[in-house]
Amino acid sequence: MIKIIKVDFNSDLGESFGNYKIGLDSEILQQVTSANVACGFHAGDASIMAQTVQLALDKGVAIGAHPGFPDLQGFGRRKIEMNTSEITDIVAYQVGALSAFTPDHKLHHVKAHGALYNMAAKDRLIADAVITGIKLVDPQTIVYGLANSELIKAAQNANMKFAQEVFADRNYQSDGSLVPRSQPNAVISNPAEAAQRALEMVEKKSVVSVTGEVVPLAVDSICVHGDNHSAVDLAIEIKKLLLENQVIVTNKIC
């Protein structure tokens, strides 16, 4: 019997700000099944949020909030020291803001951004704070988090739905975390390489780290970053290869 494989395909979008445009959102939305929309703290603004939500609705793409640290200059990729109650508050604030633009004020999912995402992946107290913030707004939404991370464990403990996420355009370390962007070889920009990485992660439930170890992974959703200069080509090639190999690309994962 052939096992049917289903996987979500998501991208971080809505990262323009005022007159400054980042990414090719409308083109990427033609390929992905879920969109993680910036909520104004690391990128985006109220008008961009509204526009991106409408673009996603027009394409039938599921809408998720993408909350991060208040760090426009650093694009939310710098660590900021906050206590857990502050983290809960900024997450709830951003998730609530984006949900205001969605039909019936309901989101498909929430995925933390950048430094907040990576810190929550490793630190259970931060992970719990993020989950608490999400749950204050919508306890029924899906939590997207790095596969096998503390954020996934926190979502399980809170009885929330979750999706374990992998990255087609990033390299991995031996502990299953992403290679920091400050290090060489952190980002994959070659479409064929990223597509093959995505397919292998889906089929083998693992990834080979930059140091050669095989790291087991659960795979519910694949991400390609919207600000990657090759994002559109990456998205096209990834979706094409998945479909050619009978992988069903869908946001109906929970």
mmCIF file with all atom_site columns, N, CA and C in Angstrom, residues 68-119:
data_model
loop_
_atom_site.group_PDB
_atom_site.id
_atom_site.type_symbol
_atom_site.label_atom_id
_atom_site.label_alt_id
_atom_site.label_comp_id
_atom_site.label_asym_id
_atom_site.label_entity_id
_atom_site.label_seq_id
_atom_site.pdbx_PDB_ins_code
_atom_site.Cartn_x
_atom_site.Cartn_y
_atom_site.Cartn_z
_atom_site.occupancy
_atom_site.B_iso_or_equiv
_atom_site.pdbx_formal_charge
_atom_site.auth_seq_id
_atom_site.auth_comp_id
_atom_site.auth_asym_id
_atom_site.auth_atom_id
_atom_site.pdbx_PDB_model_num
ATOM 1   N N  . GLY A 1 68  ? 6.825   38.898 16.376 1.00 0.00 ? 68  GLY A N  1
ATOM 2   C CA . GLY A 1 68  ? 8.243   38.911 16.708 1.00 0.00 ? 68  GLY A CA 1
ATOM 3   C C  . GLY A 1 68  ? 8.559   39.979 17.730 1.00 0.00 ? 68  GLY A C  1
ATOM 4   N N  . PHE A 1 69  ? 9.834   40.137 18.019 1.00 0.00 ? 69  PHE A N  1
ATOM 5   C CA . PHE A 1 69  ? 10.262  41.190 18.924 1.00 0.00 ? 69  PHE A CA 1
ATOM 6   C C  . PHE A 1 69  ? 10.051  42.567 18.279 1.00 0.00 ? 69  PHE A C  1
ATOM 7   N N  . PRO A 1 70  ? 9.857   43.620 19.080 1.00 0.00 ? 70  PRO A N  1
ATOM 8   C CA . PRO A 1 70  ? 9.726   44.984 18.538 1.00 0.00 ? 70  PRO A CA 1
ATOM 9   C C  . PRO A 1 70  ? 11.090  45.484 18.073 1.00 0.00 ? 70  PRO A C  1
ATOM 10  N N  . ASP A 1 71  ? 11.441  45.192 16.833 1.00 0.00 ? 71  ASP A N  1
ATOM 11  C CA . ASP A 1 71  ? 12.809  45.411 16.351 1.00 0.00 ? 71  ASP A CA 1
ATOM 12  C C  . ASP A 1 71  ? 12.799  45.625 14.845 1.00 0.00 ? 71  ASP A C  1
ATOM 13  N N  . LEU A 1 72  ? 12.274  46.771 14.410 1.00 0.00 ? 72  LEU A N  1
ATOM 14  C CA . LEU A 1 72  ? 12.223  47.053 12.979 1.00 0.00 ? 72  LEU A CA 1
ATOM 15  C C  . LEU A 1 72  ? 13.613  47.144 12.369 1.00 0.00 ? 72  LEU A C  1
ATOM 16  N N  . GLN A 1 73  ? 14.542  47.755 13.090 1.00 0.00 ? 73  GLN A N  1
ATOM 17  C CA . GLN A 1 73  ? 15.887  47.922 12.534 1.00 0.00 ? 73  GLN A CA 1
ATOM 18  C C  . GLN A 1 73  ? 16.585  46.574 12.327 1.00 0.00 ? 73  GLN A C  1
ATOM 19  N N  . GLY A 1 74  ? 16.374  45.667 13.239 1.00 0.00 ? 74  GLY A N  1
ATOM 20  C CA . GLY A 1 74  ? 17.024  44.361 13.155 1.00 0.00 ? 74  GLY A CA 1
ATOM 21  C C  . GLY A 1 74  ? 16.160  43.288 12.528 1.00 0.00 ? 74  GLY A C  1
ATOM 22  N N  . PHE A 1 75  ? 14.980  43.674 12.005 1.00 0.00 ? 75  PHE A N  1
ATOM 23  C CA . PHE A 1 75  ? 14.062  42.746 11.351 1.00 0.00 ? 75  PHE A CA 1
ATOM 24  C C  . PHE A 1 75  ? 13.662  41.595 12.279 1.00 0.00 ? 75  PHE A C  1
ATOM 25  N N  . GLY A 1 76  ? 13.689  41.870 13.582 1.00 0.00 ? 76  GLY A N  1
ATOM 26  C CA . GLY A 1 76  ? 13.267  40.858 14.545 1.00 0.00 ? 76  GLY A CA 1
ATOM 27  C C  . GLY A 1 76  ? 14.222  39.706 14.701 1.00 0.00 ? 76  GLY A C  1
ATOM 28  N N  . ARG A 1 77  ? 15.427  39.857 14.184 1.00 0.00 ? 77  ARG A N  1
ATOM 29  C CA . ARG A 1 77  ? 16.386  38.744 14.234 1.00 0.00 ? 77  ARG A CA 1
ATOM 30  C C  . ARG A 1 77  ? 17.461  38.936 15.301 1.00 0.00 ? 77  ARG A C  1
ATOM 31  N N  . ARG A 1 78  ? 17.272  39.961 16.157 1.00 0.00 ? 78  ARG A N  1
ATOM 32  C CA . ARG A 1 78  ? 18.185  40.183 17.269 1.00 0.00 ? 78  ARG A CA 1
ATOM 33  C C  . ARG A 1 78  ? 17.499  39.782 18.573 1.00 0.00 ? 78  ARG A C  1
ATOM 34  N N  . LYS A 1 79  ? 18.250  39.122 19.442 1.00 0.00 ? 79  LYS A N  1
ATOM 35  C CA . LYS A 1 79  ? 17.704  38.728 20.731 1.00 0.00 ? 79  LYS A CA 1
ATOM 36  C C  . LYS A 1 79  ? 17.425  39.956 21.585 1.00 0.00 ? 79  LYS A C  1
ATOM 37  N N  . ILE A 1 80  ? 16.259  39.986 22.188 1.00 0.00 ? 80  ILE A N  1
ATOM 38  C CA . ILE A 1 80  ? 15.901  41.057 23.116 1.00 0.00 ? 80  ILE A CA 1
ATOM 39  C C  . ILE A 1 80  ? 15.524  40.415 24.439 1.00 0.00 ? 80  ILE A C  1
ATOM 40  N N  . GLU A 1 81  ? 16.123  40.908 25.516 1.00 0.00 ? 81  GLU A N  1
ATOM 41  C CA . GLU A 1 81  ? 15.827  40.359 26.833 1.00 0.00 ? 81  GLU A CA 1
ATOM 42  C C  . GLU A 1 81  ? 14.493  40.904 27.334 1.00 0.00 ? 81  GLU A C  1
ATOM 43  N N  . MET A 1 82  ? 13.535  40.016 27.508 1.00 0.00 ? 82  MET A N  1
ATOM 44  C CA . MET A 1 82  ? 12.235  40.374 28.073 1.00 0.00 ? 82  MET A CA 1
ATOM 45  C C  . MET A 1 82  ? 11.848  39.319 29.096 1.00 0.00 ? 82  MET A C  1
ATOM 46  N N  . ASN A 1 83  ? 11.081  39.721 30.105 1.00 0.00 ? 83  ASN A N  1
ATOM 47  C CA . ASN A 1 83  ? 10.580  38.702 31.015 1.00 0.00 ? 83  ASN A CA 1
ATOM 48  C C  . ASN A 1 83  ? 9.399   37.980 30.361 1.00 0.00 ? 83  ASN A C  1
ATOM 49  N N  . THR A 1 84  ? 8.995   36.881 30.938 1.00 0.00 ? 84  THR A N  1
ATOM 50  C CA . THR A 1 84  ? 7.989   36.033 30.275 1.00 0.00 ? 84  THR A CA 1
ATOM 51  C C  . THR A 1 84  ? 6.640   36.731 30.141 1.00 0.00 ? 84  THR A C  1
ATOM 52  N N  . SER A 1 85  ? 6.277   37.564 31.102 1.00 0.00 ? 85  SER A N  1
ATOM 53  C CA . SER A 1 85  ? 4.985   38.252 30.981 1.00 0.00 ? 85  SER A CA 1
ATOM 54  C C  . SER A 1 85  ? 5.015   39.256 29.836 1.00 0.00 ? 85  SER A C  1
ATOM 55  N N  . GLU A 1 86  ? 6.159   39.900 29.625 1.00 0.00 ? 86  GLU A N  1
ATOM 56  C CA . GLU A 1 86  ? 6.298   40.824 28.498 1.00 0.00 ? 86  GLU A CA 1
ATOM 57  C C  . GLU A 1 86  ? 6.203   40.075 27.175 1.00 0.00 ? 86  GLU A C  1
ATOM 58  N N  . ILE A 1 87  ? 6.811   38.911 27.093 1.00 0.00 ? 87  ILE A N  1
ATOM 59  C CA . ILE A 1 87  ? 6.733   38.103 25.867 1.00 0.00 ? 87  ILE A CA 1
ATOM 60  C C  . ILE A 1 87  ? 5.297   37.696 25.598 1.00 0.00 ? 87  ILE A C  1
ATOM 61  N N  . THR A 1 88  ? 4.604   37.251 26.638 1.00 0.00 ? 88  THR A N  1
ATOM 62  C CA . THR A 1 88  ? 3.189   36.896 26.477 1.00 0.00 ? 88  THR A CA 1
ATOM 63  C C  . THR A 1 88  ? 2.390   38.080 25.941 1.00 0.00 ? 88  THR A C  1
ATOM 64  N N  . ASP A 1 89  ? 2.653   39.267 26.495 1.00 0.00 ? 89  ASP A N  1
ATOM 65  C CA . ASP A 1 89  ? 1.901   40.456 26.094 1.00 0.00 ? 89  ASP A CA 1
ATOM 66  C C  . ASP A 1 89  ? 2.161   40.839 24.634 1.00 0.00 ? 89  ASP A C  1
ATOM 67  N N  . ILE A 1 90  ? 3.433   40.816 24.194 1.00 0.00 ? 90  ILE A N  1
ATOM 68  C CA . ILE A 1 90  ? 3.701   41.239 22.810 1.00 0.00 ? 90  ILE A CA 1
ATOM 69  C C  . ILE A 1 90  ? 3.161   40.219 21.811 1.00 0.00 ? 90  ILE A C  1
ATOM 70  N N  . VAL A 1 91  ? 3.148   38.948 22.197 1.00 0.00 ? 91  VAL A N  1
ATOM 71  C CA . VAL A 1 91  ? 2.582   37.930 21.310 1.00 0.00 ? 91  VAL A CA 1
ATOM 72  C C  . VAL A 1 91  ? 1.072   38.111 21.200 1.00 0.00 ? 91  VAL A C  1
ATOM 73  N N  . ALA A 1 92  ? 0.392   38.253 22.338 1.00 0.00 ? 92  ALA A N  1
ATOM 74  C CA . ALA A 1 92  ? -1.066  38.437 22.316 1.00 0.00 ? 92  ALA A CA 1
ATOM 75  C C  . ALA A 1 92  ? -1.446  39.692 21.540 1.00 0.00 ? 92  ALA A C  1
ATOM 76  N N  . TYR A 1 93  ? -0.698  40.776 21.731 1.00 0.00 ? 93  TYR A N  1
ATOM 77  C CA . TYR A 1 93  ? -0.958  42.042 21.043 1.00 0.00 ? 93  TYR A CA 1
ATOM 78  C C  . TYR A 1 93  ? -0.908  41.868 19.529 1.00 0.00 ? 93  TYR A C  1
ATOM 79  N N  . GLN A 1 94  ? 0.132   41.201 19.043 1.00 0.00 ? 94  GLN A N  1
ATOM 80  C CA . GLN A 1 94  ? 0.313   41.047 17.595 1.00 0.00 ? 94  GLN A CA 1
ATOM 81  C C  . GLN A 1 94  ? -0.678  40.050 16.987 1.00 0.00 ? 94  GLN A C  1
ATOM 82  N N  . VAL A 1 95  ? -0.915  38.948 17.688 1.00 0.00 ? 95  VAL A N  1
ATOM 83  C CA . VAL A 1 95  ? -1.872  37.963 17.189 1.00 0.00 ? 95  VAL A CA 1
ATOM 84  C C  . VAL A 1 95  ? -3.265  38.580 17.124 1.00 0.00 ? 95  VAL A C  1
ATOM 85  N N  . GLY A 1 96  ? -3.622  39.325 18.174 1.00 0.00 ? 96  GLY A N  1
ATOM 86  C CA . GLY A 1 96  ? -4.922  39.991 18.172 1.00 0.00 ? 96  GLY A CA 1
ATOM 87  C C  . GLY A 1 96  ? -5.048  41.017 17.060 1.00 0.00 ? 96  GLY A C  1
ATOM 88  N N  . ALA A 1 97  ? -3.950  41.741 16.788 1.00 0.00 ? 97  ALA A N  1
ATOM 89  C CA . ALA A 1 97  ? -3.976  42.754 15.739 1.00 0.00 ? 97  ALA A CA 1
ATOM 90  C C  . ALA A 1 97  ? -4.236  42.138 14.378 1.00 0.00 ? 97  ALA A C  1
ATOM 91  N N  . LEU A 1 98  ? -3.530  41.058 14.058 1.00 0.00 ? 98  LEU A N  1
ATOM 92  C CA . LEU A 1 98  ? -3.736  40.458 12.733 1.00 0.00 ? 98  LEU A CA 1
ATOM 93  C C  . LEU A 1 98  ? -5.110  39.807 12.627 1.00 0.00 ? 98  LEU A C  1
ATOM 94  N N  . SER A 1 99  ? -5.562  39.183 13.698 1.00 0.00 ? 99  SER A N  1
ATOM 95  C CA . SER A 1 99  ? -6.868  38.511 13.631 1.00 0.00 ? 99  SER A CA 1
ATOM 96  C C  . SER A 1 99  ? -7.987  39.497 13.335 1.00 0.00 ? 99  SER A C  1
ATOM 97  N N  . ALA A 1 100 ? -7.791  40.778 13.678 1.00 0.00 ? 100 ALA A N  1
ATOM 98  C CA . ALA A 1 100 ? -8.812  41.788 13.400 1.00 0.00 ? 100 ALA A CA 1
ATOM 99  C C  . ALA A 1 100 ? -9.071  41.952 11.911 1.00 0.00 ? 100 ALA A C  1
ATOM 100 N N  . PHE A 1 101 ? -8.088  41.616 11.081 1.00 0.00 ? 101 PHE A N  1
ATOM 101 C CA . PHE A 1 101 ? -8.225  41.769 9.630  1.00 0.00 ? 101 PHE A CA 1
ATOM 102 C C  . PHE A 1 101 ? -8.774  40.509 8.943  1.00 0.00 ? 101 PHE A C  1
ATOM 103 N N  . THR A 1 102 ? -8.976  39.436 9.683  1.00 0.00 ? 102 THR A N  1
ATOM 104 C CA . THR A 1 102 ? -9.367  38.160 9.078  1.00 0.00 ? 102 THR A CA 1
ATOM 105 C C  . THR A 1 102 ? -10.870 37.923 9.212  1.00 0.00 ? 102 THR A C  1
ATOM 106 N N  . PRO A 1 103 ? -11.459 37.138 8.324  1.00 0.00 ? 103 PRO A N  1
ATOM 107 C CA . PRO A 1 103 ? -12.887 36.819 8.437  1.00 0.00 ? 103 PRO A CA 1
ATOM 108 C C  . PRO A 1 103 ? -13.198 36.182 9.787  1.00 0.00 ? 103 PRO A C  1
ATOM 109 N N  . ASP A 1 104 ? -14.198 36.689 10.453 1.00 0.00 ? 104 ASP A N  1
ATOM 110 C CA . ASP A 1 104 ? -14.616 36.196 11.772 1.00 0.00 ? 104 ASP A CA 1
ATOM 111 C C  . ASP A 1 104 ? -13.505 36.288 12.811 1.00 0.00 ? 104 ASP A C  1
ATOM 112 N N  . HIS A 1 105 ? -12.476 37.071 12.509 1.00 0.00 ? 105 HIS A N  1
ATOM 113 C CA . HIS A 1 105 ? -11.352 37.266 13.438 1.00 0.00 ? 105 HIS A CA 1
ATOM 114 C C  . HIS A 1 105 ? -10.703 35.949 13.847 1.00 0.00 ? 105 HIS A C  1
ATOM 115 N N  . LYS A 1 106 ? -10.610 35.027 12.897 1.00 0.00 ? 106 LYS A N  1
ATOM 116 C CA . LYS A 1 106 ? -10.027 33.713 13.166 1.00 0.00 ? 106 LYS A CA 1
ATOM 117 C C  . LYS A 1 106 ? -8.777  33.514 12.314 1.00 0.00 ? 106 LYS A C  1
ATOM 118 N N  . LEU A 1 107 ? -7.748  33.005 12.953 1.00 0.00 ? 107 LEU A N  1
ATOM 119 C CA . LEU A 1 107 ? -6.504  32.678 12.267 1.00 0.00 ? 107 LEU A CA 1
ATOM 120 C C  . LEU A 1 107 ? -6.379  31.174 12.089 1.00 0.00 ? 107 LEU A C  1
ATOM 121 N N  . HIS A 1 108 ? -5.692  30.773 11.025 1.00 0.00 ? 108 HIS A N  1
ATOM 122 C CA . HIS A 1 108 ? -5.387  29.362 10.827 1.00 0.00 ? 108 HIS A CA 1
ATOM 123 C C  . HIS A 1 108 ? -4.282  28.910 11.767 1.00 0.00 ? 108 HIS A C  1
ATOM 124 N N  . HIS A 1 109 ? -3.270  29.796 11.968 1.00 0.00 ? 109 HIS A N  1
ATOM 125 C CA . HIS A 1 109 ? -2.111  29.407 12.775 1.00 0.00 ? 109 HIS A CA 1
ATOM 126 C C  . HIS A 1 109 ? -1.364  30.641 13.279 1.00 0.00 ? 109 HIS A C  1
ATOM 127 N N  . VAL A 1 110 ? -0.421  30.382 14.159 1.00 0.00 ? 110 VAL A N  1
ATOM 128 C CA . VAL A 1 110 ? 0.503   31.417 14.633 1.00 0.00 ? 110 VAL A CA 1
ATOM 129 C C  . VAL A 1 110 ? 1.908   30.833 14.609 1.00 0.00 ? 110 VAL A C  1
ATOM 130 N N  . LYS A 1 111 ? 2.833   31.603 14.043 1.00 0.00 ? 111 LYS A N  1
ATOM 131 C CA . LYS A 1 111 ? 4.236   31.195 14.000 1.00 0.00 ? 111 LYS A CA 1
ATOM 132 C C  . LYS A 1 111 ? 5.100   32.371 14.450 1.00 0.00 ? 111 LYS A C  1
ATOM 133 N N  . ALA A 1 112 ? 5.839   32.192 15.516 1.00 0.00 ? 112 ALA A N  1
ATOM 134 C CA . ALA A 1 112 ? 6.734   33.249 15.987 1.00 0.00 ? 112 ALA A CA 1
ATOM 135 C C  . ALA A 1 112 ? 7.812   33.517 14.938 1.00 0.00 ? 112 ALA A C  1
ATOM 136 N N  . HIS A 1 113 ? 8.394   34.709 15.021 1.00 0.00 ? 113 HIS A N  1
ATOM 137 C CA . HIS A 1 113 ? 9.375   35.132 14.014 1.00 0.00 ? 113 HIS A CA 1
ATOM 138 C C  . HIS A 1 113 ? 10.776  35.248 14.591 1.00 0.00 ? 113 HIS A C  1
ATOM 139 N N  . GLY A 1 114 ? 11.762  34.934 13.760 1.00 0.00 ? 114 GLY A N  1
ATOM 140 C CA . GLY A 1 114 ? 13.149  35.296 13.997 1.00 0.00 ? 114 GLY A CA 1
ATOM 141 C C  . GLY A 1 114 ? 13.713  34.866 15.336 1.00 0.00 ? 114 GLY A C  1
ATOM 142 N N  . ALA A 1 115 ? 14.276  35.850 16.057 1.00 0.00 ? 115 ALA A N  1
ATOM 143 C CA . ALA A 1 115 ? 14.918  35.555 17.333 1.00 0.00 ? 115 ALA A CA 1
ATOM 144 C C  . ALA A 1 115 ? 13.932  34.977 18.337 1.00 0.00 ? 115 ALA A C  1
ATOM 145 N N  . LEU A 1 116 ? 12.704  35.472 18.340 1.00 0.00 ? 116 LEU A N  1
ATOM 146 C CA . LEU A 1 116 ? 11.701  34.938 19.263 1.00 0.00 ? 116 LEU A CA 1
ATOM 147 C C  . LEU A 1 116 ? 11.426  33.465 18.960 1.00 0.00 ? 116 LEU A C  1
ATOM 148 N N  . TYR A 1 117 ? 11.312  33.132 17.697 1.00 0.00 ? 117 TYR A N  1
ATOM 149 C CA . TYR A 1 117 ? 11.101  31.741 17.269 1.00 0.00 ? 117 TYR A CA 1
ATOM 150 C C  . TYR A 1 117 ? 12.242  30.846 17.743 1.00 0.00 ? 117 TYR A C  1
ATOM 151 N N  . ASN A 1 118 ? 13.467  31.296 17.492 1.00 0.00 ? 118 ASN A N  1
ATOM 152 C CA . ASN A 1 118 ? 14.629  30.476 17.837 1.00 0.00 ? 118 ASN A CA 1
ATOM 153 C C  . ASN A 1 118 ? 14.829  30.359 19.343 1.00 0.00 ? 118 ASN A C  1
ATOM 154 N N  . MET A 1 119 ? 14.545  31.433 20.075 1.00 0.00 ? 119 MET A N  1
ATOM 155 C CA . MET A 1 119 ? 14.659  31.371 21.533 1.00 0.00 ? 119 MET A CA 1
ATOM 156 C C  . MET A 1 119 ? 13.596  30.451 22.123 1.00 0.00 ? 119 MET A C  1
#
